[in-house]
Amino acid sequence: MTKKHPPAWTINMNYERIKEKLEILADAAKYDVSCSSSGSKRQNKNKGLGDSSGMGICHTYTEDGRCVSLLKILLTNVCIFDCAYCVTRKSNDIKRAAFTVQEVVDLTINFYRRNYIEGLFLSSGIFKSPDATMERLIRVAKKLREEENFNGYIHLKSIPGASDELMQEAGLYADRLSVNIEIPTKAGLELLAPDKDHKDFIKPMKAVQNSIQIYKSEKKLIKSTPIYAPAGQSTQMIVGATGESDRDIMYSANFFYDKFKMKRVYYSGYIPVANDSRLPAIGTEVPMMRENRLYQTDWLLRFYGFNVKEILNDTHQNLDMDIDPKLSWALRNLDQFPVDINKADKRMLARVPGIGMRSVGKILSARRFRKLNWEHLKAIGISMNRSKYFMTCDSREFESRDLTSAKIKNLIMLDSSSKYHKNFSNQLNLFS
């Protein structure tokens, strides 16, 4: 049966209404930062539209500087909950709007064909019930896949409290699923969102994790097993809405990585949107540097072999704002340094401030052929202004054995040439 499209005059008549909805619901979606697509390998098939293979589809910049884009909207900003920290809470006097399923499908296809976007990030306020909301989100993804033959990237938000059956179905059409844990601790959630239950956030995570495990097991036996959420799942935490320390935040993140094999945990600094005694005052936004430090710590946990308790613990509950977490750890553990670059194992090389994982690989390869000196290390590209205080090599040009932690820190900060150093708002560098 041939699909019927609405006549041109109908589209023109609806233009202003759709434009207004888009302005409202795209603006409401800007508070959700968990829109990375790394890991998806959905490929184009049957001469369809789009291909998410090997691309990071999110409204951000990749490591090599490429800007990638997606249609990032809410299905509706109507919500039955009254979370104090949320701009779409039911008690907030804002303009409400809702897309129909077909409107989201048409917007996605039209924007893609015009090369405006590379995929869809779809979230929603919770209207009527979690199941009703999740079912509507799934219908959008299903229409795109089955009726429009769209093979581009789709990220759906998992609705807290939605049934396991709906979560299983969602993963058949979406590349990534994510449920925002919102507040890092149960106590914080009870304070700011008393209508919500922490268990409702965990339930869809478990359902998705179980379905991913089943898919991987079945795929080994049956190659034609339908693909399920190839980019896994992620979550997001609001930072600074309540009094959680960086330790509280990162311990929660570590739990989700360990328990549910999250692809990413995102950290979103709270932007005060209401006068509420439970919340920070309007105009007291969370410093960007705090977000940056949390992301750097996250990177150390996932790729550098650090344990969360090494970086944050009872005696060190918050991250330093003036130096990065790896340098901070090294200064507190000078007994483990200096590291001999020509003898140290991969784990210890990765713990030297100023040496990223790429440089670790280069060092391991290069020292198979000769002992490395300072010139070799400079050529490899490590950050010498930091690393030189924590290592030795086949040269005695520099020795730092008698320097204290305070002295090393002062020397590094004085030697820093970052133009952002004065206000501690330097861009996040996750690769060193």
JSON list of N, CA, C and O in Angstrom, two decimals, residues 303-325:
[
{"chain": "A", "resi": 303, "resn": "PHE", "atom": "N", "xyz": [39.25, 4.91, 31.65]},
{"chain": "A", "resi": 303, "resn": "PHE", "atom": "CA", "xyz": [40.32, 4.61, 30.71]},
{"chain": "A", "resi": 303, "resn": "PHE", "atom": "C", "xyz": [41.73, 4.58, 31.30]},
{"chain": "A", "resi": 303, "resn": "PHE", "atom": "O", "xyz": [42.66, 4.11, 30.64]},
{"chain": "A", "resi": 304, "resn": "TYR", "atom": "N", "xyz": [41.92, 5.07, 32.50]},
{"chain": "A", "resi": 304, "resn": "TYR", "atom": "CA", "xyz": [43.26, 5.17, 33.06]},
{"chain": "A", "resi": 304, "resn": "TYR", "atom": "C", "xyz": [43.51, 4.21, 34.22]},
{"chain": "A", "resi": 304, "resn": "TYR", "atom": "O", "xyz": [44.58, 4.22, 34.81]},
{"chain": "A", "resi": 305, "resn": "GLY", "atom": "N", "xyz": [42.52, 3.40, 34.55]},
{"chain": "A", "resi": 305, "resn": "GLY", "atom": "CA", "xyz": [42.73, 2.38, 35.58]},
{"chain": "A", "resi": 305, "resn": "GLY", "atom": "C", "xyz": [42.65, 2.87, 37.01]},
{"chain": "A", "resi": 305, "resn": "GLY", "atom": "O", "xyz": [43.06, 2.15, 37.93]},
{"chain": "A", "resi": 306, "resn": "PHE", "atom": "N", "xyz": [42.12, 4.06, 37.23]},
{"chain": "A", "resi": 306, "resn": "PHE", "atom": "CA", "xyz": [41.98, 4.56, 38.59]},
{"chain": "A", "resi": 306, "resn": "PHE", "atom": "C", "xyz": [40.74, 3.97, 39.26]},
{"chain": "A", "resi": 306, "resn": "PHE", "atom": "O", "xyz": [39.72, 3.73, 38.61]},
{"chain": "A", "resi": 307, "resn": "ASN", "atom": "N", "xyz": [40.84, 3.80, 40.57]},
{"chain": "A", "resi": 307, "resn": "ASN", "atom": "CA", "xyz": [39.68, 3.46, 41.39]},
{"chain": "A", "resi": 307, "resn": "ASN", "atom": "C", "xyz": [39.13, 4.76, 41.97]},
{"chain": "A", "resi": 307, "resn": "ASN", "atom": "O", "xyz": [39.89, 5.64, 42.36]},
{"chain": "A", "resi": 308, "resn": "VAL", "atom": "N", "xyz": [37.81, 4.88, 42.04]},
{"chain": "A", "resi": 308, "resn": "VAL", "atom": "CA", "xyz": [37.20, 6.12, 42.50]},
{"chain": "A", "resi": 308, "resn": "VAL", "atom": "C", "xyz": [37.69, 6.52, 43.89]},
{"chain": "A", "resi": 308, "resn": "VAL", "atom": "O", "xyz": [37.85, 7.71, 44.20]},
{"chain": "A", "resi": 309, "resn": "LYS", "atom": "N", "xyz": [37.98, 5.53, 44.74]},
{"chain": "A", "resi": 309, "resn": "LYS", "atom": "CA", "xyz": [38.42, 5.83, 46.11]},
{"chain": "A", "resi": 309, "resn": "LYS", "atom": "C", "xyz": [39.83, 6.42, 46.15]},
{"chain": "A", "resi": 309, "resn": "LYS", "atom": "O", "xyz": [40.21, 7.04, 47.13]},
{"chain": "A", "resi": 310, "resn": "GLU", "atom": "N", "xyz": [40.60, 6.22, 45.09]},
{"chain": "A", "resi": 310, "resn": "GLU", "atom": "CA", "xyz": [41.93, 6.83, 45.04]},
{"chain": "A", "resi": 310, "resn": "GLU", "atom": "C", "xyz": [41.83, 8.34, 44.84]},
{"chain": "A", "resi": 310, "resn": "GLU", "atom": "O", "xyz": [42.66, 9.11, 45.33]},
{"chain": "A", "resi": 311, "resn": "ILE", "atom": "N", "xyz": [40.81, 8.75, 44.09]},
{"chain": "A", "resi": 311, "resn": "ILE", "atom": "CA", "xyz": [40.69, 10.16, 43.73]},
{"chain": "A", "resi": 311, "resn": "ILE", "atom": "C", "xyz": [39.85, 10.94, 44.73]},
{"chain": "A", "resi": 311, "resn": "ILE", "atom": "O", "xyz": [40.17, 12.06, 45.10]},
{"chain": "A", "resi": 312, "resn": "LEU", "atom": "N", "xyz": [38.75, 10.32, 45.19]},
{"chain": "A", "resi": 312, "resn": "LEU", "atom": "CA", "xyz": [37.83, 10.97, 46.13]},
{"chain": "A", "resi": 312, "resn": "LEU", "atom": "C", "xyz": [37.54, 10.03, 47.29]},
{"chain": "A", "resi": 312, "resn": "LEU", "atom": "O", "xyz": [37.21, 8.86, 47.08]},
{"chain": "A", "resi": 313, "resn": "ASN", "atom": "N", "xyz": [37.67, 10.54, 48.50]},
{"chain": "A", "resi": 313, "resn": "ASN", "atom": "CA", "xyz": [37.47, 9.72, 49.69]},
{"chain": "A", "resi": 313, "resn": "ASN", "atom": "C", "xyz": [37.10, 10.61, 50.87]},
{"chain": "A", "resi": 313, "resn": "ASN", "atom": "O", "xyz": [36.83, 11.81, 50.69]},
{"chain": "A", "resi": 314, "resn": "ASP", "atom": "N", "xyz": [37.11, 10.05, 52.07]},
{"chain": "A", "resi": 314, "resn": "ASP", "atom": "CA", "xyz": [36.69, 10.82, 53.26]},
{"chain": "A", "resi": 314, "resn": "ASP", "atom": "C", "xyz": [37.56, 12.04, 53.50]},
{"chain": "A", "resi": 314, "resn": "ASP", "atom": "O", "xyz": [37.08, 13.07, 54.01]},
{"chain": "A", "resi": 315, "resn": "THR", "atom": "N", "xyz": [38.82, 11.96, 53.18]},
{"chain": "A", "resi": 315, "resn": "THR", "atom": "CA", "xyz": [39.73, 13.09, 53.42]},
{"chain": "A", "resi": 315, "resn": "THR", "atom": "C", "xyz": [39.83, 14.04, 52.23]},
{"chain": "A", "resi": 315, "resn": "THR", "atom": "O", "xyz": [40.40, 15.11, 52.34]},
{"chain": "A", "resi": 316, "resn": "HIS", "atom": "N", "xyz": [39.32, 13.62, 51.10]},
{"chain": "A", "resi": 316, "resn": "HIS", "atom": "CA", "xyz": [39.37, 14.45, 49.89]},
{"chain": "A", "resi": 316, "resn": "HIS", "atom": "C", "xyz": [38.03, 14.29, 49.17]},
{"chain": "A", "resi": 316, "resn": "HIS", "atom": "O", "xyz": [37.91, 13.54, 48.21]},
{"chain": "A", "resi": 317, "resn": "GLN", "atom": "N", "xyz": [37.01, 15.02, 49.64]},
{"chain": "A", "resi": 317, "resn": "GLN", "atom": "CA", "xyz": [35.64, 14.81, 49.17]},
{"chain": "A", "resi": 317, "resn": "GLN", "atom": "C", "xyz": [35.28, 15.62, 47.94]},
{"chain": "A", "resi": 317, "resn": "GLN", "atom": "O", "xyz": [34.31, 15.29, 47.26]},
{"chain": "A", "resi": 318, "resn": "ASN", "atom": "N", "xyz": [36.05, 16.66, 47.64]},
{"chain": "A", "resi": 318, "resn": "ASN", "atom": "CA", "xyz": [35.77, 17.48, 46.47]},
{"chain": "A", "resi": 318, "resn": "ASN", "atom": "C", "xyz": [37.03, 17.66, 45.62]},
{"chain": "A", "resi": 318, "resn": "ASN", "atom": "O", "xyz": [38.15, 17.67, 46.15]},
{"chain": "A", "resi": 319, "resn": "LEU", "atom": "N", "xyz": [36.82, 17.77, 44.34]},
{"chain": "A", "resi": 319, "resn": "LEU", "atom": "CA", "xyz": [37.94, 17.90, 43.41]},
{"chain": "A", "resi": 319, "resn": "LEU", "atom": "C", "xyz": [38.54, 19.30, 43.48]},
{"chain": "A", "resi": 319, "resn": "LEU", "atom": "O", "xyz": [37.83, 20.28, 43.73]},
{"chain": "A", "resi": 320, "resn": "ASP", "atom": "N", "xyz": [39.84, 19.37, 43.24]},
{"chain": "A", "resi": 320, "resn": "ASP", "atom": "CA", "xyz": [40.51, 20.67, 43.19]},
{"chain": "A", "resi": 320, "resn": "ASP", "atom": "C", "xyz": [40.09, 21.41, 41.93]},
{"chain": "A", "resi": 320, "resn": "ASP", "atom": "O", "xyz": [40.01, 20.82, 40.85]},
{"chain": "A", "resi": 321, "resn": "MET", "atom": "N", "xyz": [39.81, 22.69, 42.07]},
{"chain": "A", "resi": 321, "resn": "MET", "atom": "CA", "xyz": [39.40, 23.49, 40.91]},
{"chain": "A", "resi": 321, "resn": "MET", "atom": "C", "xyz": [40.59, 24.07, 40.16]},
{"chain": "A", "resi": 321, "resn": "MET", "atom": "O", "xyz": [40.49, 24.39, 38.98]},
{"chain": "A", "resi": 322, "resn": "ASP", "atom": "N", "xyz": [41.75, 24.19, 40.83]},
{"chain": "A", "resi": 322, "resn": "ASP", "atom": "CA", "xyz": [42.90, 24.83, 40.18]},
{"chain": "A", "resi": 322, "resn": "ASP", "atom": "C", "xyz": [43.81, 23.84, 39.45]},
{"chain": "A", "resi": 322, "resn": "ASP", "atom": "O", "xyz": [44.60, 24.25, 38.60]},
{"chain": "A", "resi": 323, "resn": "ILE", "atom": "N", "xyz": [43.70, 22.55, 39.75]},
{"chain": "A", "resi": 323, "resn": "ILE", "atom": "CA", "xyz": [44.51, 21.55, 39.04]},
{"chain": "A", "resi": 323, "resn": "ILE", "atom": "C", "xyz": [43.64, 20.35, 38.71]},
{"chain": "A", "resi": 323, "resn": "ILE", "atom": "O", "xyz": [42.63, 20.08, 39.38]},
{"chain": "A", "resi": 324, "resn": "ASP", "atom": "N", "xyz": [44.02, 19.60, 37.68]},
{"chain": "A", "resi": 324, "resn": "ASP", "atom": "CA", "xyz": [43.22, 18.47, 37.24]},
{"chain": "A", "resi": 324, "resn": "ASP", "atom": "C", "xyz": [43.35, 17.30, 38.22]},
{"chain": "A", "resi": 324, "resn": "ASP", "atom": "O", "xyz": [44.31, 17.23, 39.00]},
{"chain": "A", "resi": 325, "resn": "PRO", "atom": "N", "xyz": [42.39, 16.37, 38.20]},
{"chain": "A", "resi": 325, "resn": "PRO", "atom": "CA", "xyz": [42.36, 15.30, 39.21]},
{"chain": "A", "resi": 325, "resn": "PRO", "atom": "C", "xyz": [43.55, 14.35, 39.17]},
{"chain": "A", "resi": 325, "resn": "PRO", "atom": "O", "xyz": [43.96, 13.82, 40.21]}
]
